[in-house]
């Protein structure tokens, strides 16, 4: 059935436009700019780029009205240059908006998204994917917020010095913090204070529940699916789905085949099954489109790139989703959550920034200095690494 014929069931012309306009919480095109071009945007024409899931013609065909671009850097950068590399990814997103102002409008608030919609542009927002990107620093978190970052994924696929990631639940990585450390709780509260969305994709189940316990604001899963449909630990269990509903949060469905069917293959119907399940368990008010385009190697048949979002809308319409439910999933839920996070920020406006640093012993490593810390009784631990590092470096040269 063609999308246009399905849309004929909806008589309101404005609703037709709304229905086929998508707000999405996770796209890794900026990482493709680094991996393919080393962030040399002058070498790229996003109107003609054809090796990625995302380009400007596909964005227009997919009716993408709002996009959180992921400022992602790998876990290998942790304890090294994660902050620098993340800043470079933030820079790439700003430069994309500057280079294509007729298509992208940089956005840092829920109102900015509405303004971009009125201008028929794609609102372009920033999410930092992985707590390792702030290097256990609340000052870095605040600085990234000032640069326009509006969500932080608490972990990627690695533990940080203050939070456990999803691999802990598989047994392939050790639990380090029992979920969140005390500093991890500080991070959550500071994100509430400044108005940054808390993203629980990639975290352990303990972290999910602890954050739901302590956050004053709604939370998000920027790119996760339903665990009951595909028993992968990157997905969200039913009891957590119910808690997300109680917290007035949102789960944005991931399109990666391995999280959709727990196998290398999937199709558009399989993705719609996740939408149906989440709606059945917790209602349409917590559902959104997560995608994960350009961050995964396999996507479902029928959802090959960002131009295919309307086809998924057509599948949901075929499954008798109502006009209100479609509106919720396509953007109304995202706008509501974003607005409520801003309301919490405004309510906490008189609260001073948290400037208590993470304990030195929790972040000591050969690449970190200890300036400012008064208790340096164990700082010789760091210095003791230096001869070992030197010896290993010499051996590596000899070999």
PDB file of C-alpha atoms in Angstrom, residues 50-254:
ATOM      1  CA  UNK A  50      25.947   8.386  -0.939  1.00  0.00           C
ATOM      2  CA  UNK A  51      27.961   6.089   1.339  1.00  0.00           C
ATOM      3  CA  UNK A  52      25.971   6.805   4.512  1.00  0.00           C
ATOM      4  CA  UNK A  53      22.436   6.257   5.803  1.00  0.00           C
ATOM      5  CA  UNK A  54      22.044  10.025   6.001  1.00  0.00           C
ATOM      6  CA  UNK A  55      22.377  12.868   3.507  1.00  0.00           C
ATOM      7  CA  UNK A  56      20.321  15.957   2.728  1.00  0.00           C
ATOM      8  CA  UNK A  57      18.066  14.431   0.032  1.00  0.00           C
ATOM      9  CA  UNK A  58      17.340  11.452   2.313  1.00  0.00           C
ATOM     10  CA  UNK A  59      16.597  13.809   5.220  1.00  0.00           C
ATOM     11  CA  UNK A  60      14.073  15.682   3.099  1.00  0.00           C
ATOM     12  CA  UNK A  61      12.474  12.513   1.782  1.00  0.00           C
ATOM     13  CA  UNK A  62      12.273  11.136   5.318  1.00  0.00           C
ATOM     14  CA  UNK A  63      10.641  14.388   6.532  1.00  0.00           C
ATOM     15  CA  UNK A  64      13.103  14.705   9.386  1.00  0.00           C
ATOM     16  CA  UNK A  65      12.099  17.855  11.264  1.00  0.00           C
ATOM     17  CA  UNK A  66      14.299  17.438  14.374  1.00  0.00           C
ATOM     18  CA  UNK A  67      17.493  15.462  14.855  1.00  0.00           C
ATOM     19  CA  UNK A  68      19.770  14.955  17.819  1.00  0.00           C
ATOM     20  CA  UNK A  69      23.191  14.381  16.259  1.00  0.00           C
ATOM     21  CA  UNK A  70      25.438  12.148  18.365  1.00  0.00           C
ATOM     22  CA  UNK A  71      28.778  13.596  19.428  1.00  0.00           C
ATOM     23  CA  UNK A  72      30.262  10.133  19.885  1.00  0.00           C
ATOM     24  CA  UNK A  73      33.850   9.048  20.461  1.00  0.00           C
ATOM     25  CA  UNK A  74      34.882   5.443  21.225  1.00  0.00           C
ATOM     26  CA  UNK A  75      35.585   4.036  24.667  1.00  0.00           C
ATOM     27  CA  UNK A  76      39.239   3.707  23.598  1.00  0.00           C
ATOM     28  CA  UNK A  77      39.533   7.454  24.183  1.00  0.00           C
ATOM     29  CA  UNK A  78      38.670   7.121  27.887  1.00  0.00           C
ATOM     30  CA  UNK A  79      41.518   8.289  30.169  1.00  0.00           C
ATOM     31  CA  UNK A  80      43.212   9.731  27.068  1.00  0.00           C
ATOM     32  CA  UNK A  81      41.761  12.361  24.727  1.00  0.00           C
ATOM     33  CA  UNK A  82      38.008  11.778  25.037  1.00  0.00           C
ATOM     34  CA  UNK A  83      37.238  15.409  25.889  1.00  0.00           C
ATOM     35  CA  UNK A  84      39.232  16.798  22.936  1.00  0.00           C
ATOM     36  CA  UNK A  85      37.700  14.363  20.491  1.00  0.00           C
ATOM     37  CA  UNK A  86      34.191  15.045  21.809  1.00  0.00           C
ATOM     38  CA  UNK A  87      34.708  18.788  21.422  1.00  0.00           C
ATOM     39  CA  UNK A  88      35.757  18.148  17.828  1.00  0.00           C
ATOM     40  CA  UNK A  89      32.513  16.218  17.226  1.00  0.00           C
ATOM     41  CA  UNK A  90      30.519  19.068  18.747  1.00  0.00           C
ATOM     42  CA  UNK A  91      32.371  21.393  16.390  1.00  0.00           C
ATOM     43  CA  UNK A  92      31.451  19.215  13.392  1.00  0.00           C
ATOM     44  CA  UNK A  93      27.749  19.469  14.246  1.00  0.00           C
ATOM     45  CA  UNK A  94      27.930  23.256  14.534  1.00  0.00           C
ATOM     46  CA  UNK A  95      29.800  23.404  11.230  1.00  0.00           C
ATOM     47  CA  UNK A  96      27.158  21.255   9.517  1.00  0.00           C
ATOM     48  CA  UNK A  97      24.547  23.813  10.548  1.00  0.00           C
ATOM     49  CA  UNK A  98      26.732  26.695   9.373  1.00  0.00           C
ATOM     50  CA  UNK A  99      27.539  25.038   6.031  1.00  0.00           C
ATOM     51  CA  UNK A 100      23.906  24.159   5.190  1.00  0.00           C
ATOM     52  CA  UNK A 101      21.792  26.908   6.816  1.00  0.00           C
ATOM     53  CA  UNK A 102      18.969  26.372   4.323  1.00  0.00           C
ATOM     54  CA  UNK A 103      18.531  22.813   5.659  1.00  0.00           C
ATOM     55  CA  UNK A 104      19.719  22.740   9.288  1.00  0.00           C
ATOM     56  CA  UNK A 105      18.888  25.123  12.119  1.00  0.00           C
ATOM     57  CA  UNK A 106      20.909  24.689  15.282  1.00  0.00           C
ATOM     58  CA  UNK A 107      18.606  24.142  18.261  1.00  0.00           C
ATOM     59  CA  UNK A 108      19.194  24.068  21.996  1.00  0.00           C
ATOM     60  CA  UNK A 109      15.655  24.204  23.400  1.00  0.00           C
ATOM     61  CA  UNK A 110      12.175  22.832  22.834  1.00  0.00           C
ATOM     62  CA  UNK A 111      11.140  26.242  21.467  1.00  0.00           C
ATOM     63  CA  UNK A 112      14.032  26.152  18.996  1.00  0.00           C
ATOM     64  CA  UNK A 113      12.607  22.901  17.604  1.00  0.00           C
ATOM     65  CA  UNK A 114       9.233  24.546  17.048  1.00  0.00           C
ATOM     66  CA  UNK A 115      10.904  27.563  15.433  1.00  0.00           C
ATOM     67  CA  UNK A 116      12.831  25.330  13.032  1.00  0.00           C
ATOM     68  CA  UNK A 117       9.610  23.501  12.163  1.00  0.00           C
ATOM     69  CA  UNK A 118       7.935  26.788  11.279  1.00  0.00           C
ATOM     70  CA  UNK A 119      10.900  27.608   9.006  1.00  0.00           C
ATOM     71  CA  UNK A 120      10.695  24.160   7.350  1.00  0.00           C
ATOM     72  CA  UNK A 121      14.228  23.311   8.505  1.00  0.00           C
ATOM     73  CA  UNK A 122      15.642  20.342  10.400  1.00  0.00           C
ATOM     74  CA  UNK A 123      16.234  21.357  14.012  1.00  0.00           C
ATOM     75  CA  UNK A 124      19.746  20.132  14.797  1.00  0.00           C
ATOM     76  CA  UNK A 125      20.594  19.333  18.395  1.00  0.00           C
ATOM     77  CA  UNK A 126      23.574  17.693  20.089  1.00  0.00           C
ATOM     78  CA  UNK A 127      23.723  14.626  22.307  1.00  0.00           C
ATOM     79  CA  UNK A 128      27.011  13.362  23.739  1.00  0.00           C
ATOM     80  CA  UNK A 129      27.069   9.566  23.600  1.00  0.00           C
ATOM     81  CA  UNK A 130      29.024   8.282  26.573  1.00  0.00           C
ATOM     82  CA  UNK A 131      29.893   9.505  30.057  1.00  0.00           C
ATOM     83  CA  UNK A 132      33.590   8.936  29.342  1.00  0.00           C
ATOM     84  CA  UNK A 133      33.385  12.107  27.225  1.00  0.00           C
ATOM     85  CA  UNK A 134      33.222  14.361  30.305  1.00  0.00           C
ATOM     86  CA  UNK A 135      36.300  12.731  31.946  1.00  0.00           C
ATOM     87  CA  UNK A 136      34.575  12.588  35.361  1.00  0.00           C
ATOM     88  CA  UNK A 137      34.286  16.388  35.476  1.00  0.00           C
ATOM     89  CA  UNK A 138      31.169  18.370  36.330  1.00  0.00           C
ATOM     90  CA  UNK A 139      32.890  21.464  34.942  1.00  0.00           C
ATOM     91  CA  UNK A 140      33.305  19.708  31.601  1.00  0.00           C
ATOM     92  CA  UNK A 141      29.639  18.673  31.704  1.00  0.00           C
ATOM     93  CA  UNK A 142      28.573  22.290  32.229  1.00  0.00           C
ATOM     94  CA  UNK A 143      30.926  23.536  29.513  1.00  0.00           C
ATOM     95  CA  UNK A 144      29.475  21.089  27.009  1.00  0.00           C
ATOM     96  CA  UNK A 145      26.001  22.306  27.932  1.00  0.00           C
ATOM     97  CA  UNK A 146      27.128  25.859  27.157  1.00  0.00           C
ATOM     98  CA  UNK A 147      28.291  24.592  23.744  1.00  0.00           C
ATOM     99  CA  UNK A 148      24.780  23.337  23.029  1.00  0.00           C
ATOM    100  CA  UNK A 149      24.834  19.725  24.242  1.00  0.00           C
ATOM    101  CA  UNK A 150      21.361  18.794  25.436  1.00  0.00           C
ATOM    102  CA  UNK A 151      21.699  15.135  26.375  1.00  0.00           C
ATOM    103  CA  UNK A 152      24.403  12.897  27.793  1.00  0.00           C
ATOM    104  CA  UNK A 153      24.315   9.118  27.467  1.00  0.00           C
ATOM    105  CA  UNK A 154      25.507   8.063  30.924  1.00  0.00           C
ATOM    106  CA  UNK A 155      27.788   5.326  29.554  1.00  0.00           C
ATOM    107  CA  UNK A 156      28.659   3.862  26.212  1.00  0.00           C
ATOM    108  CA  UNK A 157      29.790   0.209  26.101  1.00  0.00           C
ATOM    109  CA  UNK A 158      32.337   0.688  28.879  1.00  0.00           C
ATOM    110  CA  UNK A 159      32.224   1.478  32.570  1.00  0.00           C
ATOM    111  CA  UNK A 160      33.219   4.968  33.618  1.00  0.00           C
ATOM    112  CA  UNK A 161      34.746   5.744  37.018  1.00  0.00           C
ATOM    113  CA  UNK A 162      31.201   6.493  38.206  1.00  0.00           C
ATOM    114  CA  UNK A 163      28.696   4.293  36.302  1.00  0.00           C
ATOM    115  CA  UNK A 164      28.314   0.707  35.048  1.00  0.00           C
ATOM    116  CA  UNK A 165      27.421  -0.078  31.436  1.00  0.00           C
ATOM    117  CA  UNK A 166      25.101  -2.696  29.917  1.00  0.00           C
ATOM    118  CA  UNK A 167      27.877  -5.262  29.386  1.00  0.00           C
ATOM    119  CA  UNK A 168      27.905  -5.777  33.164  1.00  0.00           C
ATOM    120  CA  UNK A 169      24.481  -7.421  32.797  1.00  0.00           C
ATOM    121  CA  UNK A 170      25.888  -9.894  30.259  1.00  0.00           C
ATOM    122  CA  UNK A 171      28.707 -10.916  32.608  1.00  0.00           C
ATOM    123  CA  UNK A 172      31.347  -9.875  30.082  1.00  0.00           C
ATOM    124  CA  UNK A 173      32.486  -6.915  32.194  1.00  0.00           C
ATOM    125  CA  UNK A 174      32.779  -6.700  35.987  1.00  0.00           C
ATOM    126  CA  UNK A 175      30.415  -4.576  38.014  1.00  0.00           C
ATOM    127  CA  UNK A 176      32.441  -1.703  39.440  1.00  0.00           C
ATOM    128  CA  UNK A 177      29.967   0.570  41.210  1.00  0.00           C
ATOM    129  CA  UNK A 178      26.789  -1.384  41.915  1.00  0.00           C
ATOM    130  CA  UNK A 179      25.219   0.904  39.321  1.00  0.00           C
ATOM    131  CA  UNK A 180      26.074   4.507  40.099  1.00  0.00           C
ATOM    132  CA  UNK A 181      28.840   5.670  42.431  1.00  0.00           C
ATOM    133  CA  UNK A 182      28.250   8.658  44.706  1.00  0.00           C
ATOM    134  CA  UNK A 183      29.852  10.881  42.089  1.00  0.00           C
ATOM    135  CA  UNK A 184      27.549   9.302  39.507  1.00  0.00           C
ATOM    136  CA  UNK A 185      24.607  10.547  41.536  1.00  0.00           C
ATOM    137  CA  UNK A 186      26.175  14.015  41.533  1.00  0.00           C
ATOM    138  CA  UNK A 187      26.287  13.864  37.734  1.00  0.00           C
ATOM    139  CA  UNK A 188      22.566  13.036  37.562  1.00  0.00           C
ATOM    140  CA  UNK A 189      21.590  15.865  39.904  1.00  0.00           C
ATOM    141  CA  UNK A 190      23.784  18.369  38.070  1.00  0.00           C
ATOM    142  CA  UNK A 191      22.196  17.350  34.773  1.00  0.00           C
ATOM    143  CA  UNK A 192      18.801  18.045  36.358  1.00  0.00           C
ATOM    144  CA  UNK A 193      20.042  21.440  37.540  1.00  0.00           C
ATOM    145  CA  UNK A 194      21.371  22.622  34.175  1.00  0.00           C
ATOM    146  CA  UNK A 195      18.563  21.090  32.085  1.00  0.00           C
ATOM    147  CA  UNK A 196      20.404  18.311  30.293  1.00  0.00           C
ATOM    148  CA  UNK A 197      18.450  15.225  29.225  1.00  0.00           C
ATOM    149  CA  UNK A 198      19.631  12.022  30.931  1.00  0.00           C
ATOM    150  CA  UNK A 199      20.040   9.198  28.407  1.00  0.00           C
ATOM    151  CA  UNK A 200      19.954   5.638  29.776  1.00  0.00           C
ATOM    152  CA  UNK A 201      20.714   3.751  26.558  1.00  0.00           C
ATOM    153  CA  UNK A 202      23.871   1.655  27.120  1.00  0.00           C
ATOM    154  CA  UNK A 203      23.669   1.554  30.952  1.00  0.00           C
ATOM    155  CA  UNK A 204      23.197  -1.450  33.243  1.00  0.00           C
ATOM    156  CA  UNK A 205      19.763  -2.249  34.601  1.00  0.00           C
ATOM    157  CA  UNK A 206      20.835  -1.130  38.069  1.00  0.00           C
ATOM    158  CA  UNK A 207      21.774   2.270  36.687  1.00  0.00           C
ATOM    159  CA  UNK A 208      18.400   2.500  34.911  1.00  0.00           C
ATOM    160  CA  UNK A 209      16.537   1.999  38.174  1.00  0.00           C
ATOM    161  CA  UNK A 210      18.825   4.162  40.289  1.00  0.00           C
ATOM    162  CA  UNK A 211      18.486   7.091  37.900  1.00  0.00           C
ATOM    163  CA  UNK A 212      14.720   6.644  37.787  1.00  0.00           C
ATOM    164  CA  UNK A 213      14.809   6.751  41.604  1.00  0.00           C
ATOM    165  CA  UNK A 214      16.807   9.966  41.956  1.00  0.00           C
ATOM    166  CA  UNK A 215      16.234  12.113  38.872  1.00  0.00           C
ATOM    167  CA  UNK A 216      13.914  15.058  39.357  1.00  0.00           C
ATOM    168  CA  UNK A 217      13.229  15.210  35.614  1.00  0.00           C
ATOM    169  CA  UNK A 218      11.974  12.761  32.970  1.00  0.00           C
ATOM    170  CA  UNK A 219      14.644  10.541  31.402  1.00  0.00           C
ATOM    171  CA  UNK A 220      15.217   9.255  27.887  1.00  0.00           C
ATOM    172  CA  UNK A 221      16.443   6.121  26.171  1.00  0.00           C
ATOM    173  CA  UNK A 222      17.744   7.693  22.966  1.00  0.00           C
ATOM    174  CA  UNK A 223      18.171   4.449  21.009  1.00  0.00           C
ATOM    175  CA  UNK A 224      16.922   1.287  22.739  1.00  0.00           C
ATOM    176  CA  UNK A 225      14.153  -1.202  22.017  1.00  0.00           C
ATOM    177  CA  UNK A 226      11.928  -3.611  23.981  1.00  0.00           C
ATOM    178  CA  UNK A 227      13.669  -6.434  25.865  1.00  0.00           C
ATOM    179  CA  UNK A 228      10.586  -8.667  25.817  1.00  0.00           C
ATOM    180  CA  UNK A 229      10.607  -8.634  22.007  1.00  0.00           C
ATOM    181  CA  UNK A 230      14.375  -9.143  21.697  1.00  0.00           C
ATOM    182  CA  UNK A 231      16.204 -10.335  24.813  1.00  0.00           C
ATOM    183  CA  UNK A 232      19.266  -8.165  24.340  1.00  0.00           C
ATOM    184  CA  UNK A 233      20.675  -6.294  27.334  1.00  0.00           C
ATOM    185  CA  UNK A 234      20.788  -3.068  25.319  1.00  0.00           C
ATOM    186  CA  UNK A 235      16.989  -3.117  25.340  1.00  0.00           C
ATOM    187  CA  UNK A 236      14.542  -2.007  28.028  1.00  0.00           C
ATOM    188  CA  UNK A 237      12.752  -4.528  30.293  1.00  0.00           C
ATOM    189  CA  UNK A 238       9.001  -4.233  30.827  1.00  0.00           C
ATOM    190  CA  UNK A 239       9.286  -3.189  34.474  1.00  0.00           C
ATOM    191  CA  UNK A 240      11.579  -0.337  33.447  1.00  0.00           C
ATOM    192  CA  UNK A 241       9.154   0.647  30.667  1.00  0.00           C
ATOM    193  CA  UNK A 242       6.486   1.070  33.334  1.00  0.00           C
ATOM    194  CA  UNK A 243       8.835   3.190  35.432  1.00  0.00           C
ATOM    195  CA  UNK A 244       9.642   5.351  32.401  1.00  0.00           C
ATOM    196  CA  UNK A 245       5.905   5.962  32.026  1.00  0.00           C
ATOM    197  CA  UNK A 246       5.642   6.940  35.697  1.00  0.00           C
ATOM    198  CA  UNK A 247       8.603   9.300  35.222  1.00  0.00           C
ATOM    199  CA  UNK A 248       7.006  10.749  32.065  1.00  0.00           C
ATOM    200  CA  UNK A 249      10.079   9.800  30.029  1.00  0.00           C
ATOM    201  CA  UNK A 250      10.558   8.362  26.551  1.00  0.00           C
ATOM    202  CA  UNK A 251      12.030   5.271  24.856  1.00  0.00           C
ATOM    203  CA  UNK A 252      13.200   5.882  21.286  1.00  0.00           C
ATOM    204  CA  UNK A 253      13.166   2.608  19.353  1.00  0.00           C
ATOM    205  CA  UNK A 254      16.505   1.442  17.908  1.00  0.00           C
TER     206      UNK A 254
END
